[in-house]
Coordinates of C-alpha atoms and ligand atoms in Angstrom, one line a residue:
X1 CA -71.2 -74.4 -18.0
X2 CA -69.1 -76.6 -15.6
X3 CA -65.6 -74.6 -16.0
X4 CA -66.6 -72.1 -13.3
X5 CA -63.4 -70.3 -14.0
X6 CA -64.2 -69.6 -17.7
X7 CA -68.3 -69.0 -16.6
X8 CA -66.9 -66.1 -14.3
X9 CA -64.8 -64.4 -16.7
X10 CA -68.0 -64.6 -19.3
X11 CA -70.3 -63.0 -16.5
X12 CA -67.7 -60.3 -15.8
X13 CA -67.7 -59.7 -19.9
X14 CA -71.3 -59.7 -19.7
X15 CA -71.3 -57.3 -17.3
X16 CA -68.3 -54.9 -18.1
X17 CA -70.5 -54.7 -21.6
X18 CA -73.9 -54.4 -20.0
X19 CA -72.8 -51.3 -17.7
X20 CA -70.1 -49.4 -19.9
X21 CA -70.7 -47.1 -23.1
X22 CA -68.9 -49.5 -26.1
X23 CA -67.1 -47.0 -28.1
X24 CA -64.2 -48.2 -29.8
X25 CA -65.3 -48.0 -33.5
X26 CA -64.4 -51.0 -34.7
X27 CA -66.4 -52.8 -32.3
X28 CA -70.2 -53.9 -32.1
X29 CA -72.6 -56.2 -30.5
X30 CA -74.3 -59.1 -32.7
X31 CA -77.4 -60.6 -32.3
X32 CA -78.5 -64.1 -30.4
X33 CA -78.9 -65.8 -34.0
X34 CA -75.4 -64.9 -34.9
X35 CA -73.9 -66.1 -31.2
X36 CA -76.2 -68.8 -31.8
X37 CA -74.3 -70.0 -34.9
X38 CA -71.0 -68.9 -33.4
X39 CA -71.6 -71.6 -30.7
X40 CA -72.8 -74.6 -33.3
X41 CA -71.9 -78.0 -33.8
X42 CA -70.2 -76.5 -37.2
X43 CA -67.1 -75.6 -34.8
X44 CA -66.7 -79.5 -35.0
X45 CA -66.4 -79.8 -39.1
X46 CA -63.5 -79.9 -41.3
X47 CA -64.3 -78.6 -44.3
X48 CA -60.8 -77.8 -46.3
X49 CA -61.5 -77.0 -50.4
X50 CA -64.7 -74.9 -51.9
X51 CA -68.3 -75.8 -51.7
X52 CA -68.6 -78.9 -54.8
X53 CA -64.4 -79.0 -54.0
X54 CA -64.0 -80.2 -50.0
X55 CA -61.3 -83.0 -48.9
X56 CA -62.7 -84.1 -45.7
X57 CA -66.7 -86.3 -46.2
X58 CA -69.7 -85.4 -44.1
X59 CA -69.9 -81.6 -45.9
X60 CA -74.3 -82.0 -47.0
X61 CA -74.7 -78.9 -44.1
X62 CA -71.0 -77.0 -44.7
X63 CA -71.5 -76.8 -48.8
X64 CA -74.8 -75.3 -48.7
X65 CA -73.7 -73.3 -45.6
X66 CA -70.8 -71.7 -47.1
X67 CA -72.5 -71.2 -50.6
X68 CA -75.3 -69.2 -48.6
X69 CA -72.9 -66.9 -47.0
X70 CA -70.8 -66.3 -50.2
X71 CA -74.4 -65.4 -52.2
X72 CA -75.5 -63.4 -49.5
X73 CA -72.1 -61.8 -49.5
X74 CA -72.4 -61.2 -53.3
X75 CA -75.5 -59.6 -52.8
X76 CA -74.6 -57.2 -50.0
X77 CA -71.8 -56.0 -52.4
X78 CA -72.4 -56.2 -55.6
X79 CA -69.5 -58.4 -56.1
X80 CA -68.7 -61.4 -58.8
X81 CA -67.2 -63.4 -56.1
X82 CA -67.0 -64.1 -52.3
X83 CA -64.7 -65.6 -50.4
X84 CA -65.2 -65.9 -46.8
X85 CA -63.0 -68.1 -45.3
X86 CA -60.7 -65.5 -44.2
X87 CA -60.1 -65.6 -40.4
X88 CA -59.5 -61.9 -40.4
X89 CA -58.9 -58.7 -42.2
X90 CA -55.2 -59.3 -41.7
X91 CA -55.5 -62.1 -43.4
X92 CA -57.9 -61.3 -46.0
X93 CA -55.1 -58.7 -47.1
X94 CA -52.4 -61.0 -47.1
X95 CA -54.2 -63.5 -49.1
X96 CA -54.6 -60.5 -51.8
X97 CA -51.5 -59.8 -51.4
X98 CA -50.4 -63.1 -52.2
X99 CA -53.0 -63.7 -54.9
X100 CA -51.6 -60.8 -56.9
X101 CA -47.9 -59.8 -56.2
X102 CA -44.7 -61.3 -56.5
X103 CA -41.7 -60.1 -53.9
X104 CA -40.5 -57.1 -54.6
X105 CA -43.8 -55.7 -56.0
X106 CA -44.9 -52.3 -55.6
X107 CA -48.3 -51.3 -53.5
X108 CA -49.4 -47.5 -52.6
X109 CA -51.5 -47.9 -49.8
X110 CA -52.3 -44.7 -47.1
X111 CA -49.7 -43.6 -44.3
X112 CA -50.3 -45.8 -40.7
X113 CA -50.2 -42.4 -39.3
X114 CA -52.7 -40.8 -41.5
X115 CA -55.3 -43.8 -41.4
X116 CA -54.0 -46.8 -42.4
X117 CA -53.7 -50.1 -41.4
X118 CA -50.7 -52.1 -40.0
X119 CA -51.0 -54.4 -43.0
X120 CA -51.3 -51.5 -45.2
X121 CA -47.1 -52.0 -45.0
X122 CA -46.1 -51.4 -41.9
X123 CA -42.4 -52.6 -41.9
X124 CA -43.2 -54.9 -38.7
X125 CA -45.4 -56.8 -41.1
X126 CA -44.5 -59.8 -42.9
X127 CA -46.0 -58.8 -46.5
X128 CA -43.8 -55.3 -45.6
X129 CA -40.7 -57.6 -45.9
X130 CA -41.8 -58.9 -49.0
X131 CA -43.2 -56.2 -51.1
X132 CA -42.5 -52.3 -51.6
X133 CA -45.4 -50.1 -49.7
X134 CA -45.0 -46.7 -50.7
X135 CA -47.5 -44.8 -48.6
X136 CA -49.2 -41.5 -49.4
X137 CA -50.8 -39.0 -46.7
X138 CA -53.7 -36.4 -46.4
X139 CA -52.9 -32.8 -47.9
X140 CA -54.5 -31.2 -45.3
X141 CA -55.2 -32.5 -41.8
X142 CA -57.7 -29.8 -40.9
X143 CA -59.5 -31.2 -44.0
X144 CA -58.4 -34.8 -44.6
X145 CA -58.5 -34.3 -48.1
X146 CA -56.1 -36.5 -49.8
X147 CA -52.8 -35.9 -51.4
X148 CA -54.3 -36.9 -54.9
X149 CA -51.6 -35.3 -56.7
X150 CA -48.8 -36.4 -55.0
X151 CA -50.5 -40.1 -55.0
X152 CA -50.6 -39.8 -58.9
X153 CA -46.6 -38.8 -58.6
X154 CA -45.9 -41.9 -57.1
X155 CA -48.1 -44.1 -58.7
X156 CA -46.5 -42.7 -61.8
X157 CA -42.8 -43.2 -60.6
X158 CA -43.3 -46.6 -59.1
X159 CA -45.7 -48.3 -61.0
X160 CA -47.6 -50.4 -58.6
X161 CA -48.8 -53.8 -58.8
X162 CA -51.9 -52.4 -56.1
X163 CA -53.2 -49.6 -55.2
X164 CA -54.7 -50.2 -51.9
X165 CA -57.4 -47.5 -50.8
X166 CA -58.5 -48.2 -46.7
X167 CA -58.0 -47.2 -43.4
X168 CA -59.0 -47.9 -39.9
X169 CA -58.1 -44.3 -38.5
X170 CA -60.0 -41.9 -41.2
X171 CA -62.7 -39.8 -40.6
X172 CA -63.7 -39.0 -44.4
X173 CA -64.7 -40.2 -47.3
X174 CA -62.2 -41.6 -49.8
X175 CA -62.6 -39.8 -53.8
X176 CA -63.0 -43.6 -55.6
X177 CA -63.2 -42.2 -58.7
X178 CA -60.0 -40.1 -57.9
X179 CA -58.0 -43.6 -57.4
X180 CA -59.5 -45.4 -60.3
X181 CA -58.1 -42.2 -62.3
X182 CA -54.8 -42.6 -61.4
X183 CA -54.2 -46.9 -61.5
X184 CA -55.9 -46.3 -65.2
X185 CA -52.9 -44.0 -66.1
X186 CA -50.4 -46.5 -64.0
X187 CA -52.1 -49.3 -66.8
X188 CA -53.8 -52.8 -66.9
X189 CA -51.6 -54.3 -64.3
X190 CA -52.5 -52.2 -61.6
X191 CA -54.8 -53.8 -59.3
X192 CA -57.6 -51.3 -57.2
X193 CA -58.5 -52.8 -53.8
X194 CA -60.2 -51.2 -51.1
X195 CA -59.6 -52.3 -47.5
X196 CA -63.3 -51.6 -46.3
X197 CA -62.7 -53.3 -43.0
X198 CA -64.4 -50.1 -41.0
X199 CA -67.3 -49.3 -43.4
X200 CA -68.5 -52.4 -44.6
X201 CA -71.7 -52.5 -42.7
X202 CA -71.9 -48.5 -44.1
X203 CA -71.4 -49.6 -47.8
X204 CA -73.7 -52.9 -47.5
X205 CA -76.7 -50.4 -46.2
X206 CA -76.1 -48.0 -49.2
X207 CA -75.2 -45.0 -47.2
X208 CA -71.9 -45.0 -48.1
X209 CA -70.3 -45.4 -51.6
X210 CA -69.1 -49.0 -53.1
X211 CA -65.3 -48.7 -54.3
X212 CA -67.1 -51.4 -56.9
X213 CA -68.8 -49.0 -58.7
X214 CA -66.4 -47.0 -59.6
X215 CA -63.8 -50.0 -61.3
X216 CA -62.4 -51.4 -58.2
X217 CA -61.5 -54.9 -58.5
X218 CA -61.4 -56.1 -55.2
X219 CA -62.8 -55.2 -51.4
X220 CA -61.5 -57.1 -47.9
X221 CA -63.2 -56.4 -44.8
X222 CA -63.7 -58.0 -41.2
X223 CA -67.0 -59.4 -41.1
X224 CA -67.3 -58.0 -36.9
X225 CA -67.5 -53.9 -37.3
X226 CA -70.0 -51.7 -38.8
X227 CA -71.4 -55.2 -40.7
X228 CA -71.8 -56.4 -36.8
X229 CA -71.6 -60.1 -37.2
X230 CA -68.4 -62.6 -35.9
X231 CA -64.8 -61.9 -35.8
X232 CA -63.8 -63.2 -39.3
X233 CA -62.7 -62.1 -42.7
X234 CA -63.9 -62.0 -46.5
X235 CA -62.3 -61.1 -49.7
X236 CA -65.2 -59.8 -52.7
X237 CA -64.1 -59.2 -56.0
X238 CA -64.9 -58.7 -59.3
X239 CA -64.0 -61.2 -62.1
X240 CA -64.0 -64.2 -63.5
X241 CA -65.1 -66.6 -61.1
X242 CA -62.9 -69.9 -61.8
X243 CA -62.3 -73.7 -60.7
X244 CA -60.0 -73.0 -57.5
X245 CA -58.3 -76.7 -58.2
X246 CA -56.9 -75.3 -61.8
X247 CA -54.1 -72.3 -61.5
X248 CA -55.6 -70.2 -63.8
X249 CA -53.4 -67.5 -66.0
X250 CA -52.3 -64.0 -63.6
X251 CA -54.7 -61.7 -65.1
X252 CA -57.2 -58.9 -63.3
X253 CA -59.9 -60.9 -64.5
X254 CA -59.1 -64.1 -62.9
X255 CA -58.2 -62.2 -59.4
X256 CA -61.3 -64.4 -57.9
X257 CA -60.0 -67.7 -58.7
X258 CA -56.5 -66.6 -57.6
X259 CA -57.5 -65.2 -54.4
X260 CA -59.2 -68.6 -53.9
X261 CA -56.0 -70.2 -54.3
X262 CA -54.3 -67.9 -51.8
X263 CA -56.4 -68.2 -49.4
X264 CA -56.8 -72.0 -49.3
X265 CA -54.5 -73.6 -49.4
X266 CA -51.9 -70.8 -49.9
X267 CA -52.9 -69.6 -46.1
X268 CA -55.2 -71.6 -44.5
X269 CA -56.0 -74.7 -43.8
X270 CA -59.6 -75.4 -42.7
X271 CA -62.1 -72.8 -42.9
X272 CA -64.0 -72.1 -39.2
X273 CA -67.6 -73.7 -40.1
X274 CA -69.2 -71.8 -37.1
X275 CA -67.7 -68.5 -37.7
X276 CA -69.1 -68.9 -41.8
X277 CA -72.5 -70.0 -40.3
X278 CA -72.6 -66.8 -37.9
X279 CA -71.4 -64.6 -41.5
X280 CA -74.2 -65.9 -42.9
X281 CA -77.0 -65.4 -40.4
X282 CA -74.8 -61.4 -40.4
X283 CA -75.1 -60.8 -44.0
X284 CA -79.0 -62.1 -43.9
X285 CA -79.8 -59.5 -41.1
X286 CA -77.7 -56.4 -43.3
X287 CA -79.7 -57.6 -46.2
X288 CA -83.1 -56.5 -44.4
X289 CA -84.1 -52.9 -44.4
X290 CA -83.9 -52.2 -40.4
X291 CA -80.0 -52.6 -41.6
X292 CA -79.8 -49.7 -43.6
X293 CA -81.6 -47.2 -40.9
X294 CA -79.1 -48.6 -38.6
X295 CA -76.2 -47.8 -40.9
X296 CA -77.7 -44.1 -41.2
X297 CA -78.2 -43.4 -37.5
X298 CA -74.6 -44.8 -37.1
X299 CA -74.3 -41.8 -39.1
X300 CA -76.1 -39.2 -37.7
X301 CA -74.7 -40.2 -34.3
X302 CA -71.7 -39.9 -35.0
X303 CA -71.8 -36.4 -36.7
X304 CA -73.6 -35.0 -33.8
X305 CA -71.3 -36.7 -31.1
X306 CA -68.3 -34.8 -33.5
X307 CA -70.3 -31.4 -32.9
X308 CA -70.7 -32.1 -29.7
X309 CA -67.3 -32.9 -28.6
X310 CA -66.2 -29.7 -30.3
X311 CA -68.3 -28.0 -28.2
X312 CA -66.7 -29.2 -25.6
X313 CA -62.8 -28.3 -26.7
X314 CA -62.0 -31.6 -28.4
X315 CA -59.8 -30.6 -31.2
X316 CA -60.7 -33.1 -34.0
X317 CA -58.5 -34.3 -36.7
X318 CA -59.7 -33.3 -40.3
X319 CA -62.5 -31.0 -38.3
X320 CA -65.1 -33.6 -37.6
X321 CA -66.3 -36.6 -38.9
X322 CA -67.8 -38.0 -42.5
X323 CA -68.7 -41.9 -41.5
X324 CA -68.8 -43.5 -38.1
X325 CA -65.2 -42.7 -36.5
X326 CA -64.1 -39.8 -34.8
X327 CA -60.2 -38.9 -34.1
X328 CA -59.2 -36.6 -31.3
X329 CA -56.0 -34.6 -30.2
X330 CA -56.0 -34.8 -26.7
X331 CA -52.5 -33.2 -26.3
X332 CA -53.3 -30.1 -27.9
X333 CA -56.9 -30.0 -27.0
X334 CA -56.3 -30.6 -22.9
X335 CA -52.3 -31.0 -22.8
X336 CA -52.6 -34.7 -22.0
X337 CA -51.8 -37.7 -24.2
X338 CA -54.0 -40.7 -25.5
X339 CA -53.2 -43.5 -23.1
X340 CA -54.4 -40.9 -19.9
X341 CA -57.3 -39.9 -21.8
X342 CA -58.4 -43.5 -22.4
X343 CA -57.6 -44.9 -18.9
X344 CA -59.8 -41.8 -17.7
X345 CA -62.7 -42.6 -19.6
X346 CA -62.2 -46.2 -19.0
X347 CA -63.1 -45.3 -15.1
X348 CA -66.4 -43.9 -15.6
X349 CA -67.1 -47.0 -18.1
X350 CA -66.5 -45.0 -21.8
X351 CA -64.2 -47.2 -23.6
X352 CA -62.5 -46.1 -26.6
X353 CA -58.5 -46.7 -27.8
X354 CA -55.7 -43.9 -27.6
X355 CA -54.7 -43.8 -31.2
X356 CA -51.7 -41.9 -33.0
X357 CA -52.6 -38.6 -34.8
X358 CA -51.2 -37.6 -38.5
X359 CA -47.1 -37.8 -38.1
X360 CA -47.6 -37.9 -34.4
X361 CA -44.5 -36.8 -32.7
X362 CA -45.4 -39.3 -29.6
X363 CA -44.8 -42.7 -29.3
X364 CA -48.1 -45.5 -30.3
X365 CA -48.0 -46.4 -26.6
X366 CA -48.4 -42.8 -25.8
X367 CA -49.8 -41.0 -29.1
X368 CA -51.7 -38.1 -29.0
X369 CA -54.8 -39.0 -29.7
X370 CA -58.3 -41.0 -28.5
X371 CA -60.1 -43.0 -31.8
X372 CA -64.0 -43.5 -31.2
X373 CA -66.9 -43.9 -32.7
X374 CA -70.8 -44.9 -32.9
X375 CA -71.7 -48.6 -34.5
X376 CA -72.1 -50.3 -31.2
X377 CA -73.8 -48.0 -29.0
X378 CA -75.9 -47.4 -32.2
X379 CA -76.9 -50.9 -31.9
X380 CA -77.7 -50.7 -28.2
X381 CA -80.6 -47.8 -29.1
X382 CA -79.1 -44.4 -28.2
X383 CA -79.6 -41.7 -30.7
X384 CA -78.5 -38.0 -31.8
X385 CA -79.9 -36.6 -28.0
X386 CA -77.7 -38.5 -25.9
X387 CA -74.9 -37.4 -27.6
X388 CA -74.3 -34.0 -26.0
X389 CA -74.6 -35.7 -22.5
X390 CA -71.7 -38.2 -23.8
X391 CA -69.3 -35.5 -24.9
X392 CA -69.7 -33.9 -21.2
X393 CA -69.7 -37.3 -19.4
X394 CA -65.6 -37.4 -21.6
X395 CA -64.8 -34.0 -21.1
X396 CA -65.6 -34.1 -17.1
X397 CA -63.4 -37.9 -17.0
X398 CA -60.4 -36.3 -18.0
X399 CA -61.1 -32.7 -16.1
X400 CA -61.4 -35.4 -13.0
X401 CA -59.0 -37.8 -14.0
X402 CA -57.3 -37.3 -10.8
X403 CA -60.8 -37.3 -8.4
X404 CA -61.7 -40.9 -7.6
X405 CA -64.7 -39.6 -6.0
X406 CA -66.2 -37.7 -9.1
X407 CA -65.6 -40.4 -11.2
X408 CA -67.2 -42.8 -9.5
X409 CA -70.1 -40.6 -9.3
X410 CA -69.6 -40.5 -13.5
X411 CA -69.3 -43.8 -13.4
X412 CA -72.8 -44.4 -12.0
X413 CA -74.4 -42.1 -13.7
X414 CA -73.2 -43.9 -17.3
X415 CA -74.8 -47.2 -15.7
X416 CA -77.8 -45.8 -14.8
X417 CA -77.8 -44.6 -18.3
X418 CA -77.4 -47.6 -20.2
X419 CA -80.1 -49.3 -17.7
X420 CA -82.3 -47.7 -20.6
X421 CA -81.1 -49.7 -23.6
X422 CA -80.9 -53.1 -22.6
X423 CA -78.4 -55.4 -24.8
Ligands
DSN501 N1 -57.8 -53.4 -34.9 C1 -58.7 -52.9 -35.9 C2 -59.3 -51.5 -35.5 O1 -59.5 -51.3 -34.3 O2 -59.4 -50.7 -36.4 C3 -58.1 -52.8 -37.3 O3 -57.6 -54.0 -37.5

């Protein structure tokens, strides 16, 4: 590369990834083929429209391309339809959003500080100003059970257009069946989607439970966490799949074809080729069966890093862990908040986010709890008996949070530990 300046910052990326333990959960390293794809000649195409449908010439690689990756997509998840043009989950959610509601609309969708997401209607968020998000909460935070009766109360009281089952701060396992329950009794208008952003890869491998099989009508996701290919978007659903140039009639059924329609051009203009070439070569690589062990040690990891960390006087919200992410109260487990606990770890090379905990009473910027989890440093190799060592290594980084000279030491002992699996 000539632009030394950018080349350095790449080496230093290299090297900050190379020597530290990635552990933020909704992060993940993808293969050579997919960087290969990323950094293709399809980064210089303009391909606005559908595969069959585009309004630029010069699309015989981009049509087949995209129809690969929406097949593959299909396949993965069960689904009618794909659309991956989405640039992100934010996005992706908008775009359904958009596709189904009209201002005013009601959605129930889970609590920020019990799971959700910011576009899950956080009032700082556009689609927050434009529609009604009524959020529901866990029962019980020692459990994480859900507050299924009080979601039926509202869902019965408001009536919503969606109800919107996802997080990206939830340890446990959603009740599906529980959720398509209640929209039945709400009636025909009630659209199910599930924001899968965090557990795609989990549901793709079969170790976790597809929100389609139990009657929901539409999943979003980021393309770059558990399902470890580019940073990017997709929209699945089930339906009617339709001609995106004709508005069809605002039904359930047709929720593919009107999704198409929101997302181009109701959002976007033209889809990134590269980033749909690297979705592609992702979805190939979850289709194969290594995928699905990966998904389950992602599992087991992470259940045994929970135990571990208990061990070591993390107090965990919900108790522990049912999927790949694992919430801890720092404040009442060591009487210090999220953002010391992370800028602690982040000295001896752990790197994980400070994240609020359920009706937190301190601020995001200083919440009371660390978020982590095990997808990428699942993908670098380690297993279940490295765990223990890394719930030490996090307890001793915030016991010497103050002692420069032990954490260095800590430091160089996680690099000499990841000097065994190689990225
Ligand atoms: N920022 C993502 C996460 O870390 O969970 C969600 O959008």
């Amino acid at each position: 590369m000539k632009d030394d300046e950018v080349a350095k910052l790449i080496a230093g990326e290299e090297q900050r990834q190379r020597e530290g333990l990635e552990l933020i959960p909704s992060e993940n390293y993808v293969s050579t083929d997919v960087l290969t794809a990323l950094g293709s000649v399809f980064t210089n195409k303009y391909s606005e429209g559908y595969p069959g449908r585009r309004y630029y010439g010069g699309q015989e690689f981009t049509d087949p391309l995209e129809q690969l990756a929406i097949d593959r997509a299909k396949q993965l998840f069960k689904a009618d339809h794909a659309n991956v043009q989405p640039h992100s989950g934010a996005p992706a959610n908008e775009a359904v959003y958009s596709a189904w509601l009209e201002p005013g609309d009601s959605v129930l969708a889970m609590d920020l500080s019990h799971g959700g997401h910011l576009t899950h209607g956080n009032p700082m968020t556009r689609s927050a100003k434009l529609y009604n998000f009524i959020p529901y909460k866990m029962k019980d935070i020692s459990t994480g059970e859900i507050d299924y009766d009080h979601l039926r109360e509202l869902a019965l009281e408001h009536k919503p257009k969606i109800i919107l089952a996802g997080f990206s701060g939830y340890p446990r396992d959603l009740d599906y069946g529980k959720f398509a329950e209640i929209a039945k009794e709400v009636g025909d208008q009630c659209l199910l989607m599930a924001d899968m952003a965090h557990i795609a890869g989990l549901i793709a491998a079969g170790v976790k439970d597809n929100p389609f099989d139990y009657g929901f009508h539409v999943i979003t996701t980021t393309t770059h966490k558990t399902l470890r290919g580019p940073r990017g978007g997709m929209i699945l659903s089930k339906g009617t799949v339709g001609n995106p140039l004709k508005a069809p009639e605002k039904t359930i059924d047709n929720i593919p074809t009107l999704i198409d329609r929101a997302v181009f051009p109701g959002m976007q203009g033209g889809p990134h080729m590269h980033v749909i070439a690297a979705k592609a070569v992702a979805f190939g690589e979850a289709l194969q069966p290594e995928f699905k062990e990966y998904a389950q040690q992602i599992l087991t990891n992470a259940s045994v890093l929970a135990d571990e960390l208990k061990k070591q006087g993390f107090d965990l919200v919900t108790g522990g862990t049912s999927n790949h992410l694992i919430l801890a109260n720092v404040q009442t487990s060591f009487g210090i908040n999220g953002k010391e606990a992370e800028e602690a770890l982040d000295k001896i090379g752990l790197t994980l986010n400070k994240n609020t905990i359920p009706d937190d009473p301190n601020p995001p910027f200083r919440p009371s709890g660390i978020r982590l989890g095990t997808p990428a440093l699942t993908t670098r190799g380690l297993k279940e008996d490295s765990m223990g060592r890394i719930a030490e290594l996090m307890k001793l980084a915030i016991d010497y949070r103050e002692d420069d000279e032990r954490l260095k030491d800590l430091r160089s002992e996680v690099v000499a530990m990841l000097r065994n699996f190689s990225l």
